[in-house]
PDB file of C-alpha atoms in Angstrom:
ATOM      1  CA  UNK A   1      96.766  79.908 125.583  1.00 87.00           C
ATOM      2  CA  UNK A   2      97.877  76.890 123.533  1.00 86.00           C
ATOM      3  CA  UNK A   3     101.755  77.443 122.416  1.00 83.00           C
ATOM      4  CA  UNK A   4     103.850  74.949 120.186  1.00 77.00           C
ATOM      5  CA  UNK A   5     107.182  74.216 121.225  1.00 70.00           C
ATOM      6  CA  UNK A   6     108.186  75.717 118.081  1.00 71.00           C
ATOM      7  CA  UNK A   7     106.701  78.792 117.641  1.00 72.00           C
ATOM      8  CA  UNK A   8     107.003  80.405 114.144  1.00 77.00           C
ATOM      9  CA  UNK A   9     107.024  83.723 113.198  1.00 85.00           C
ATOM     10  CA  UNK A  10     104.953  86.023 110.194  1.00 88.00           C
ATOM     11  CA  UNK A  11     108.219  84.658 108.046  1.00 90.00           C
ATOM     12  CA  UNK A  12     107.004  80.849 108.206  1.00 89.00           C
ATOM     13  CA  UNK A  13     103.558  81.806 107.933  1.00 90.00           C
ATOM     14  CA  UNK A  14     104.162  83.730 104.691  1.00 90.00           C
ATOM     15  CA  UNK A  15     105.941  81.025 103.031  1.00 90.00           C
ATOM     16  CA  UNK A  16     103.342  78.722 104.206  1.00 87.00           C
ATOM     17  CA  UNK A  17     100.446  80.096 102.520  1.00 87.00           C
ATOM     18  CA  UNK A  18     103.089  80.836  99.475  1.00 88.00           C
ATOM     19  CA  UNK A  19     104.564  77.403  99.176  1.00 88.00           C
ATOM     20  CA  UNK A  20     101.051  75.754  99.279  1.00 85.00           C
ATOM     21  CA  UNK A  21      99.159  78.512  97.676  1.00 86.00           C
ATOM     22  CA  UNK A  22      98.238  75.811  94.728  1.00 83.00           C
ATOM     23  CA  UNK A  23      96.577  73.550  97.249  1.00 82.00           C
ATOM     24  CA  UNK A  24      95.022  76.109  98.641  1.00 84.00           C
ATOM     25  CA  UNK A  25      93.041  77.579  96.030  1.00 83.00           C
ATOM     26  CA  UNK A  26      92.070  74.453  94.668  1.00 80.00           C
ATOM     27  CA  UNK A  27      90.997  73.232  97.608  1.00 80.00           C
ATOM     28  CA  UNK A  28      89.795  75.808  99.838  1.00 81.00           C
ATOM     29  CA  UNK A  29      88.756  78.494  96.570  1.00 79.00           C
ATOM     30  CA  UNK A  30      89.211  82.306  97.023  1.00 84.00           C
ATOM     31  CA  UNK A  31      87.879  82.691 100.416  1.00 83.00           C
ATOM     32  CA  UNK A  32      90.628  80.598 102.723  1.00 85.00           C
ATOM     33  CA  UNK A  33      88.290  80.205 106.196  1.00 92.00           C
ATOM     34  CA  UNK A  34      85.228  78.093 107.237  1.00 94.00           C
ATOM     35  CA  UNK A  35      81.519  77.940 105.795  1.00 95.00           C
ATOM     36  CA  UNK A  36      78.377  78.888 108.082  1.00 97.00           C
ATOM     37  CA  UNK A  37      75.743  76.665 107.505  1.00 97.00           C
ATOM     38  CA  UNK A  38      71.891  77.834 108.644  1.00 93.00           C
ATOM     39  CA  UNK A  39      69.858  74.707 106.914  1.00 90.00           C
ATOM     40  CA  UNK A  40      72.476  72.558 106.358  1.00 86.00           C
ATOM     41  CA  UNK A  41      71.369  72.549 102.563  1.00 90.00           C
ATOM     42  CA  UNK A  42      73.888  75.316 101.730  1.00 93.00           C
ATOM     43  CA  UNK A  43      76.333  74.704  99.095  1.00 94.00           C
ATOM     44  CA  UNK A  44      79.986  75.303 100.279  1.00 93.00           C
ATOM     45  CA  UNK A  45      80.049  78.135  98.202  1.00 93.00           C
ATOM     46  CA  UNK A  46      76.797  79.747  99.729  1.00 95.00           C
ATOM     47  CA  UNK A  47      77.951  78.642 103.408  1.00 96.00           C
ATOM     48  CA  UNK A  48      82.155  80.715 102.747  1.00 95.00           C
ATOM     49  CA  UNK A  49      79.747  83.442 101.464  1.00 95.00           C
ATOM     50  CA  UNK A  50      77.050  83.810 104.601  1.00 96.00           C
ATOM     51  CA  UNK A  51      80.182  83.994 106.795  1.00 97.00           C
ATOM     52  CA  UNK A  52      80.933  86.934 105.434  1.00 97.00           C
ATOM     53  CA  UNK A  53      77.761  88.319 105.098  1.00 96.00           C
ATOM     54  CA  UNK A  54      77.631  87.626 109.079  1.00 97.00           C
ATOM     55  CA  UNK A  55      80.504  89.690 109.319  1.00 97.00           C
ATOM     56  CA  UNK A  56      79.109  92.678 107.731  1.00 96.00           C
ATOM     57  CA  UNK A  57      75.627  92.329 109.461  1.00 96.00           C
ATOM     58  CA  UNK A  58      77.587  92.476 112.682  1.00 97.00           C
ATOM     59  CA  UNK A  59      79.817  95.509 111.611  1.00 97.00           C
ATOM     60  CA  UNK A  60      76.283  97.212 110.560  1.00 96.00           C
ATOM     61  CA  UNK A  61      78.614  98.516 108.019  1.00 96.00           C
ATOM     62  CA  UNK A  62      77.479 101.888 106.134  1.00 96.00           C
ATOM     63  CA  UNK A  63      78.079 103.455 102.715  1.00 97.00           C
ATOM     64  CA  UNK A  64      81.423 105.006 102.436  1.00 97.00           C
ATOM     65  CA  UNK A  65      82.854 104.223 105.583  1.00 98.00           C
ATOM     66  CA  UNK A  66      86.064 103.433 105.608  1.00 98.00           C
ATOM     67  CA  UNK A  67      87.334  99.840 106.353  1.00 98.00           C
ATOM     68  CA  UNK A  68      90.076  97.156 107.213  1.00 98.00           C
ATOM     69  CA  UNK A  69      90.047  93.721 106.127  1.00 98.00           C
ATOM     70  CA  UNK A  70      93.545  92.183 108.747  1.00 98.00           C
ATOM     71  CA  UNK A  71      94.790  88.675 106.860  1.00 96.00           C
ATOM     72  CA  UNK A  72      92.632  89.363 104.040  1.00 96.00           C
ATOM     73  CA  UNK A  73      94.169  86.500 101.830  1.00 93.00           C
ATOM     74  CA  UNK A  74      92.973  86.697  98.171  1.00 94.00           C
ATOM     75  CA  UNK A  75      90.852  89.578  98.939  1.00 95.00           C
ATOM     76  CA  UNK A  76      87.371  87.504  98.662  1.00 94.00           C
ATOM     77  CA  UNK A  77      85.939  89.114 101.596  1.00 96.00           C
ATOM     78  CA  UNK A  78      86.905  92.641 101.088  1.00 96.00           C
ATOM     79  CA  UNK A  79      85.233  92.307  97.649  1.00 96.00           C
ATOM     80  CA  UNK A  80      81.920  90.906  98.785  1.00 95.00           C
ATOM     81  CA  UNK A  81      81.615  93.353 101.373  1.00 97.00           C
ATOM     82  CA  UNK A  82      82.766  96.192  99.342  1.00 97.00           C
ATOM     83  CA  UNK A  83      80.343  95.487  96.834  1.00 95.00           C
ATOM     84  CA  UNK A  84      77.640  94.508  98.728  1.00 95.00           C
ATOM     85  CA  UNK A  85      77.648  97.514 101.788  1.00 95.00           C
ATOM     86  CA  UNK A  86      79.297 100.098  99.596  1.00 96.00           C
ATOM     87  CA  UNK A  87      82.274 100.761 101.827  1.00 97.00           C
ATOM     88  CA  UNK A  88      86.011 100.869 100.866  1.00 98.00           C
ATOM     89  CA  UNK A  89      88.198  98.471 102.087  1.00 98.00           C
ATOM     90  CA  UNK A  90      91.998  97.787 102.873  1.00 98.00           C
ATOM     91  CA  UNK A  91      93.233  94.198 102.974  1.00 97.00           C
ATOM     92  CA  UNK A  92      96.797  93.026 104.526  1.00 98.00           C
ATOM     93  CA  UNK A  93      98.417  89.879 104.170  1.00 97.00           C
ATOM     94  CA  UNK A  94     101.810  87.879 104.610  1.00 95.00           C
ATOM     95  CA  UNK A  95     101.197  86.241 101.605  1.00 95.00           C
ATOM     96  CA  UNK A  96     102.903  87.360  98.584  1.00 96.00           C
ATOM     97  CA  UNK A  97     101.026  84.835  96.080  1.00 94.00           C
ATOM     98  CA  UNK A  98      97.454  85.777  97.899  1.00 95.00           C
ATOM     99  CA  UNK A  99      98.874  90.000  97.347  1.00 95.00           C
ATOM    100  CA  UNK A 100      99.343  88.912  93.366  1.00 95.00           C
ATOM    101  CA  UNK A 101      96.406  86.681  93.661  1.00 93.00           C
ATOM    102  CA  UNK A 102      94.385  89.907  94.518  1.00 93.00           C
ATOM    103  CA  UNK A 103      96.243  92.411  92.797  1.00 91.00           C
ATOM    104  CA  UNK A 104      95.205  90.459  89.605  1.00 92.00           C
ATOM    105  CA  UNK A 105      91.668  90.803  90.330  1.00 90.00           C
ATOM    106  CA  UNK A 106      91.477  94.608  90.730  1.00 90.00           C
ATOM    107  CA  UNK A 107      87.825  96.128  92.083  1.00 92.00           C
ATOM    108  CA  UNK A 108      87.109  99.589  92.846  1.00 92.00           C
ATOM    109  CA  UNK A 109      87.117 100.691  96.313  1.00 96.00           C
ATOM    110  CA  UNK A 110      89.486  97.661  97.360  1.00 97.00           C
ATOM    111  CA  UNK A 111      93.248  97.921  97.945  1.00 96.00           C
ATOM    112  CA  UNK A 112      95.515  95.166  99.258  1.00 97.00           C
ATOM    113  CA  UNK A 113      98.438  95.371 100.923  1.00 97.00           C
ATOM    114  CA  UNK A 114     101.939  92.791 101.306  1.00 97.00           C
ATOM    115  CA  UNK A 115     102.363  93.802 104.625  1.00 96.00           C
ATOM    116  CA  UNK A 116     102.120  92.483 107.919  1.00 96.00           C
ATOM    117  CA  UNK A 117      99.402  93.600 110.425  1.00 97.00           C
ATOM    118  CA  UNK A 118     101.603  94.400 113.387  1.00 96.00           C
ATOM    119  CA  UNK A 119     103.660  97.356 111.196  1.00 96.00           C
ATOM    120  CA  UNK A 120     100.369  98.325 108.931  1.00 97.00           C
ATOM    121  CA  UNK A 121     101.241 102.088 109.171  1.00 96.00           C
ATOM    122  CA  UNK A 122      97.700 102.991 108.864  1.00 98.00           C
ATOM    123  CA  UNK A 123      97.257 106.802 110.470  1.00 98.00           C
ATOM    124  CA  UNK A 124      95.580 106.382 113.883  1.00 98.00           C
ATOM    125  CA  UNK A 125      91.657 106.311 113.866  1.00 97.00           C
ATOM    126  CA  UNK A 126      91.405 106.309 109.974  1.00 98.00           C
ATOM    127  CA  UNK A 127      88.963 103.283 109.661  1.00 98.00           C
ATOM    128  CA  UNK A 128      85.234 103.384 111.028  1.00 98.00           C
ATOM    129  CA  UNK A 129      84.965  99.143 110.981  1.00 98.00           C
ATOM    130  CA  UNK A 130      87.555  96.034 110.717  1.00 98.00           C
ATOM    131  CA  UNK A 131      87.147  92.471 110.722  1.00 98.00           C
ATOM    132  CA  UNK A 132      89.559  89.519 111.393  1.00 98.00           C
ATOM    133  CA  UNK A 133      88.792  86.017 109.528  1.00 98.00           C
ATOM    134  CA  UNK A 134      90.473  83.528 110.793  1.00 97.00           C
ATOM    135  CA  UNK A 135      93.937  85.325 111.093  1.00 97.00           C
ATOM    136  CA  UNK A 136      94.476  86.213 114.609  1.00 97.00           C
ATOM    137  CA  UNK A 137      95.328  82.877 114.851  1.00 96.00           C
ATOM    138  CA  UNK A 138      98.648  83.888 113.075  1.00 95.00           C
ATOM    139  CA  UNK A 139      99.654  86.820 114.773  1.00 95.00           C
ATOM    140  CA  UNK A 140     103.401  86.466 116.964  1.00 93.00           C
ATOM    141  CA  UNK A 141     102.008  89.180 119.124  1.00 96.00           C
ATOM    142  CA  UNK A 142      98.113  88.997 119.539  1.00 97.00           C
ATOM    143  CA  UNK A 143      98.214  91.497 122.520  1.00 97.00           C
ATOM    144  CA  UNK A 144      99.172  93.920 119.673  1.00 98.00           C
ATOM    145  CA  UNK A 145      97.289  92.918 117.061  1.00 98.00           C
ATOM    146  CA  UNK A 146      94.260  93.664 119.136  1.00 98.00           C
ATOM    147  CA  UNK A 147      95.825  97.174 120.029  1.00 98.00           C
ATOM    148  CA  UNK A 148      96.759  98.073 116.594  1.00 98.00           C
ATOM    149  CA  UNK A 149      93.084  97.519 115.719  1.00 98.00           C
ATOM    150  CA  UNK A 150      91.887  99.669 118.691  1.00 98.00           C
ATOM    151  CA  UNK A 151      94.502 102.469 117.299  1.00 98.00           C
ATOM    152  CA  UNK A 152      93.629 102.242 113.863  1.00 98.00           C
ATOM    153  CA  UNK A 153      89.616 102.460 114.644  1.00 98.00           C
ATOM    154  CA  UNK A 154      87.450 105.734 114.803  1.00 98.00           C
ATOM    155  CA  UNK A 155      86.218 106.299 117.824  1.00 97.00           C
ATOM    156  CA  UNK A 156      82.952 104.263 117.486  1.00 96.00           C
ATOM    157  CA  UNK A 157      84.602 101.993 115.768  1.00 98.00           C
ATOM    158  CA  UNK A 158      83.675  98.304 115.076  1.00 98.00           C
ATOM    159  CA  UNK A 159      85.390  95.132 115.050  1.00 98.00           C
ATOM    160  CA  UNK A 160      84.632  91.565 114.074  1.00 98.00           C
ATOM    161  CA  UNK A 161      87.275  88.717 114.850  1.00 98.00           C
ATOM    162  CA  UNK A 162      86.238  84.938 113.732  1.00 98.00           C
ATOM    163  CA  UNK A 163      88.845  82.760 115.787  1.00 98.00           C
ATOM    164  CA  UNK A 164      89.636  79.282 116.103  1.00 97.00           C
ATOM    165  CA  UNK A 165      89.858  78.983 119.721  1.00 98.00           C
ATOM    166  CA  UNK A 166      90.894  76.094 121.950  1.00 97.00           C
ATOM    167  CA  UNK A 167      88.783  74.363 124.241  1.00 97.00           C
ATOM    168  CA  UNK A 168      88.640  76.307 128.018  1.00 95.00           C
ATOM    169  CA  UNK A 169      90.569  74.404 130.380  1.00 92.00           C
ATOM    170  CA  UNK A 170      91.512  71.179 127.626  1.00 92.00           C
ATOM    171  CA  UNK A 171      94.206  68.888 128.896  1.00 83.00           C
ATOM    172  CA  UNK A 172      95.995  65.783 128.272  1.00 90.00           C
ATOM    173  CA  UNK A 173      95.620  64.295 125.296  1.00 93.00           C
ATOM    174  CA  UNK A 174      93.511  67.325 123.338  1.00 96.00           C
ATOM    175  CA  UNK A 175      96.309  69.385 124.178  1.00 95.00           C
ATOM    176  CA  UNK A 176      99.292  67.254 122.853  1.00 93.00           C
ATOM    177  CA  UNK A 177      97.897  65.296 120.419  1.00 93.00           C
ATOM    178  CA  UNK A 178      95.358  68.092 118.705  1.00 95.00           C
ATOM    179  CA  UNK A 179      95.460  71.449 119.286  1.00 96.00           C
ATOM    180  CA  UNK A 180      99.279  71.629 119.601  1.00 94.00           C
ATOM    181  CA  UNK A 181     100.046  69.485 116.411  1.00 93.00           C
ATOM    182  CA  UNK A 182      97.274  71.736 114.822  1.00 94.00           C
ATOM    183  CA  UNK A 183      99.270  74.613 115.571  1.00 93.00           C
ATOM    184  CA  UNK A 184     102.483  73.892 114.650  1.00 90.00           C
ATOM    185  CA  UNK A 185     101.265  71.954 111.183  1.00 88.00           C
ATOM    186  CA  UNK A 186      99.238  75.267 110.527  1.00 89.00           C
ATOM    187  CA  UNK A 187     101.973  77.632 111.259  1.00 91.00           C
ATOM    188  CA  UNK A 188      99.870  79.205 114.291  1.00 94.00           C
ATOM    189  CA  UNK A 189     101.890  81.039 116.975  1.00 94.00           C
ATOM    190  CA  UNK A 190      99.268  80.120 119.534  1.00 94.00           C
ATOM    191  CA  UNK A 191      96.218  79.343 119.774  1.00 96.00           C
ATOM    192  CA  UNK A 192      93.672  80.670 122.607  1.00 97.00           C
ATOM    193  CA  UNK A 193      90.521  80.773 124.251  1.00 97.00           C
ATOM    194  CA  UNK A 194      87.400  82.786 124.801  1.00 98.00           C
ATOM    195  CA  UNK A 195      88.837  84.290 127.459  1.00 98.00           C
ATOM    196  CA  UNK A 196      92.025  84.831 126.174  1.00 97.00           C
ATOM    197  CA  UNK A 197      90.816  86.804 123.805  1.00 98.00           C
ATOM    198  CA  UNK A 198      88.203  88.289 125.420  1.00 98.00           C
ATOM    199  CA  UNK A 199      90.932  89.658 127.996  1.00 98.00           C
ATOM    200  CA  UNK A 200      93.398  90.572 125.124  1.00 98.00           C
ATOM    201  CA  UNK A 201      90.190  92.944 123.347  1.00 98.00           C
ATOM    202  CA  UNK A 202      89.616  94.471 126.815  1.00 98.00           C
ATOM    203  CA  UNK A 203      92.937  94.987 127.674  1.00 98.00           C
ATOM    204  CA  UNK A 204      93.272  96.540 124.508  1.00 98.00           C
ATOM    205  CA  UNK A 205      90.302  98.995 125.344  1.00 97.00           C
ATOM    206  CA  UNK A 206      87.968  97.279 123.603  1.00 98.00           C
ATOM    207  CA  UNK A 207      84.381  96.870 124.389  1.00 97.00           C
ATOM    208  CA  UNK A 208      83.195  93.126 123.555  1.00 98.00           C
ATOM    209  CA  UNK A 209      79.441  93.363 122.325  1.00 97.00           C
ATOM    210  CA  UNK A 210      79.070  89.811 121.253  1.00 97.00           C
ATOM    211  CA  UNK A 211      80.063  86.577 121.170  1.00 98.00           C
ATOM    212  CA  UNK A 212      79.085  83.539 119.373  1.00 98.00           C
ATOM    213  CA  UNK A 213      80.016  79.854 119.552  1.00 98.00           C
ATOM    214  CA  UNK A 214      79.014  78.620 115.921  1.00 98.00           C
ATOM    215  CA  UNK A 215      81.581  75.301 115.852  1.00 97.00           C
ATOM    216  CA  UNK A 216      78.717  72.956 115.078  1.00 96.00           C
ATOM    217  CA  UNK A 217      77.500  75.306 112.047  1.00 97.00           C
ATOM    218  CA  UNK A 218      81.423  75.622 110.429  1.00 97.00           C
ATOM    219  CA  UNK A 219      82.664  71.756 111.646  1.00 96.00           C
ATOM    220  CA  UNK A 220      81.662  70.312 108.359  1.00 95.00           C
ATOM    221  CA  UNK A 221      84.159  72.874 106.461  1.00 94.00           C
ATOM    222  CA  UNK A 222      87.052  70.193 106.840  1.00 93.00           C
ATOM    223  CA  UNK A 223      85.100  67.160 106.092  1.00 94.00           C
ATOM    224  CA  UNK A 224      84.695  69.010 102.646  1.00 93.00           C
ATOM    225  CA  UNK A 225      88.162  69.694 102.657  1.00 90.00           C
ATOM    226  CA  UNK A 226      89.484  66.345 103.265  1.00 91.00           C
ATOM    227  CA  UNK A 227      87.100  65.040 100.087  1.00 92.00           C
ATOM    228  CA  UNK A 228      88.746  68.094  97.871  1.00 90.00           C
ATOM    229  CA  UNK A 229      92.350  67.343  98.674  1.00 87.00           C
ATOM    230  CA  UNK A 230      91.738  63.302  98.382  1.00 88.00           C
ATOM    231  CA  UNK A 231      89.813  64.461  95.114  1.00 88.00           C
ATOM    232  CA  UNK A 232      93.113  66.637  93.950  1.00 84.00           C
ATOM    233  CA  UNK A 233      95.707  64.304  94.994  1.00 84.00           C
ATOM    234  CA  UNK A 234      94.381  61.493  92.533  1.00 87.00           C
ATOM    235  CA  UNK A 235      93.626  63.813  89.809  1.00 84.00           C
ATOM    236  CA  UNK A 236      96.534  66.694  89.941  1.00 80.00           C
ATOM    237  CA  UNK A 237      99.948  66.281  89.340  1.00 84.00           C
ATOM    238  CA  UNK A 238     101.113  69.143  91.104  1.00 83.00           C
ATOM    239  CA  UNK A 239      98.939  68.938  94.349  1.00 81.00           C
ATOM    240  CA  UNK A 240     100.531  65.122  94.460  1.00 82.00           C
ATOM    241  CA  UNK A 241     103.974  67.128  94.592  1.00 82.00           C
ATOM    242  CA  UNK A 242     103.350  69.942  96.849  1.00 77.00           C
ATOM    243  CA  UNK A 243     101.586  67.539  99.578  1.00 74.00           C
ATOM    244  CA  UNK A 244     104.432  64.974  99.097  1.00 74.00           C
ATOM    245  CA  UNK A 245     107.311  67.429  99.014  1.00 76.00           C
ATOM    246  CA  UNK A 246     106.694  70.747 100.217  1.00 72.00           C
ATOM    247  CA  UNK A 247     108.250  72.471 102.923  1.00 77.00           C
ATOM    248  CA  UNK A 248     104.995  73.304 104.583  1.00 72.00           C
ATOM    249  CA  UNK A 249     103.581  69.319 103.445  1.00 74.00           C
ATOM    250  CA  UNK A 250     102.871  68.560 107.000  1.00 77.00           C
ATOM    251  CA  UNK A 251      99.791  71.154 107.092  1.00 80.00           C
ATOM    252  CA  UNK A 252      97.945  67.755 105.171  1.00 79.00           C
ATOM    253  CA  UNK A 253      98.305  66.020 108.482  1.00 78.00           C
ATOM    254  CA  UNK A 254      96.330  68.763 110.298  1.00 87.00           C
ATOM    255  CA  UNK A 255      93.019  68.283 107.720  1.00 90.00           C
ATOM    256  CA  UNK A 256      91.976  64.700 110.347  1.00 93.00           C
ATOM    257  CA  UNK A 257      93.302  66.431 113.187  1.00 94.00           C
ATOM    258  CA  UNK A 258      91.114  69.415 112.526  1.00 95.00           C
ATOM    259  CA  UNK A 259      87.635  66.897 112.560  1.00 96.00           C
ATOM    260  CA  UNK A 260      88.625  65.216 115.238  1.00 96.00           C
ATOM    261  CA  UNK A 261      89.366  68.756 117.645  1.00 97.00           C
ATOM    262  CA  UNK A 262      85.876  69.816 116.395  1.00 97.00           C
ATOM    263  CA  UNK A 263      83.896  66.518 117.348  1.00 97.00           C
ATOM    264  CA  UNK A 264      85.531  65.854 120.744  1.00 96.00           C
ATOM    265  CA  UNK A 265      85.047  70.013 121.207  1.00 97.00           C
ATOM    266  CA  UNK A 266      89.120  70.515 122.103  1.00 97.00           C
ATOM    267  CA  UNK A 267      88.599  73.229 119.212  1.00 97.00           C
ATOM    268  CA  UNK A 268      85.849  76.064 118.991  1.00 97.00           C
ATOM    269  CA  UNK A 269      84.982  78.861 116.351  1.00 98.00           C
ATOM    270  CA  UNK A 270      83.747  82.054 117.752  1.00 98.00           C
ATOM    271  CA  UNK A 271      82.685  85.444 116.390  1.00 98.00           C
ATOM    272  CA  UNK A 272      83.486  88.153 118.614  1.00 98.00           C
ATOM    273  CA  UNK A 273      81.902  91.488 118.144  1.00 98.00           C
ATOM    274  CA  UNK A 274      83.750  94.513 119.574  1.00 98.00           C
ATOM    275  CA  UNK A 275      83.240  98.153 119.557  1.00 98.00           C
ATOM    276  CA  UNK A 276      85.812 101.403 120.419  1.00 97.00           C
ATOM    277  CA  UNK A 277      84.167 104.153 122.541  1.00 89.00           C
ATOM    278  CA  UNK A 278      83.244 106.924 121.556  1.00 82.00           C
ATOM    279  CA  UNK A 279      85.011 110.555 122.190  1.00 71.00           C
ATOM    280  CA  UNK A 280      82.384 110.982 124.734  1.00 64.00           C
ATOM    281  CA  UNK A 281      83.042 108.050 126.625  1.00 62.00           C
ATOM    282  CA  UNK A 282      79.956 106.176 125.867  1.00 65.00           C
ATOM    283  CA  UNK A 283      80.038 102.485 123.941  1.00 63.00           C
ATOM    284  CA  UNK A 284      80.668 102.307 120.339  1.00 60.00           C
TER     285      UNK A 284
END
């Protein structure tokens, strides 16, 4: 497990994504995570989108079931999949501005929460499915945000998390001069492996039905990034401030860090697929 010297806590991660929330939406759009490319001839649009629709094909989510969307940011996922598999979701975030954001853009069957994961207060075993994209990474405590997913789940429940993951075993230079600057400039807690996690689900009671390595299909995500914010910083007043003055500026510095961790393979992207037994004991 990769750990800053400087660790923050669901405080500096909210004010992150509130401080910068301009940036973000301009740059990154409604959904805040990575694009999966199949062809390569996707637009960035299509590839944000056929993330989530992985999601949902892995969660062989059904009509009505009850769901939970953990860091759902602006809500962008819990929408698509609401809409599309017919379920009813619940989204939590730090974020106050993302919470507005998505309170703004009311849908039925959707309802998002200011709240932080790790004190949800959902009843146990009131969701059949929940996904994680690309907010584990934020969690203080991601022993617990693993059990609090195992307690809020049905028995037969399902559970997606897409992670950025460090590198098994990286050293040296990857570790000082990427991943850990990439943690502290994103406002990540940690940041861990396959097996990390792996271990965490298990120990949580989880069964792990999956895994996926798709870094090479989401790499490009930053290199579009990087053209955006260049794009916005010439053209937009306010970006210009925010990534000059901001609190949280330094998260610009991570955007080159972020290419470089995916090309040298310090950083990885997996989708892990977990399932909760069922009440008779046998796999979700």
């Amino acid at each position: 497990m990769i750990v800053p010297k400087s660790s923050p806590n669901a405080v500096a991660v909210a004010d992150h994504y509130d401080e910068l929330d301009p940036i973000y939406r301009r740059v990154w759009g409604e959904h805040v995570h990575h694009g999966l490319w199949s062809t390569g001839g996707e637009t960035p649009a299509e590839a944000v989108e056929a993330l989530v629709d992985t999601v949902g094909s892995r969660l062989q989510l059904l009509p009505g079931e009850e769901c939970v969307d953990i860091g759902c940011g602006y809500g962008s996922t819990a929408r698509q999949l609401a809409a599309a598999q017919r379920v009813r979701v619940t989204g939590f975030t730090l974020s106050a501005a993302q919470a507005d954001y998505a309170t703004a853009h009311p849908v039925p069957d959707v309802q998002i929460h200011l709240r932080d994961w790790l004190a949800n207060g959902l009843p146990d075993a009131s969701a059949n499915a929940a996904w994680a994209i690309e907010s584990s990474e934020h969690m203080v405590d991601k022993p617990r945000f693993f059990d609090e997913a195992h307690r809020v789940l049905s028995p037969g429940g399902r559970f997606v998390v897409c992670a950025w993951l460090a590198e098994t075993d990286a050293g040296g230079w990857k570790v000082r001069h990427l991943l850990e600057p990439i943690c502290r400039e994103g406002r990540l807690p940690s940041m861990g492996t396959r097996e990390d996690y792996e271990a965490m689900a298990r120990a949580a009671g989880f069964a792990i039905d999956g895994y996926e390595d798709v870094s090479r299909r989401v790499a490009r995500t930053w290199t579009i990034c990087a053209r955006r914010l260049t794009k916005a910083l010439l053209a937009d007043r306010e970006t210009r401030r925010l990534a000059l003055g901001a609190r949280n500026r330094i998260f610009v510095l991570s955007i080159p860090r972020l290419i470089l961790a995916y090309r040298t393979g310090a950083m990885r992207y997996g989708i892990f697929t977990l399932s909760k037994a069922r009440e008779n004991g046998e796999p979700g």
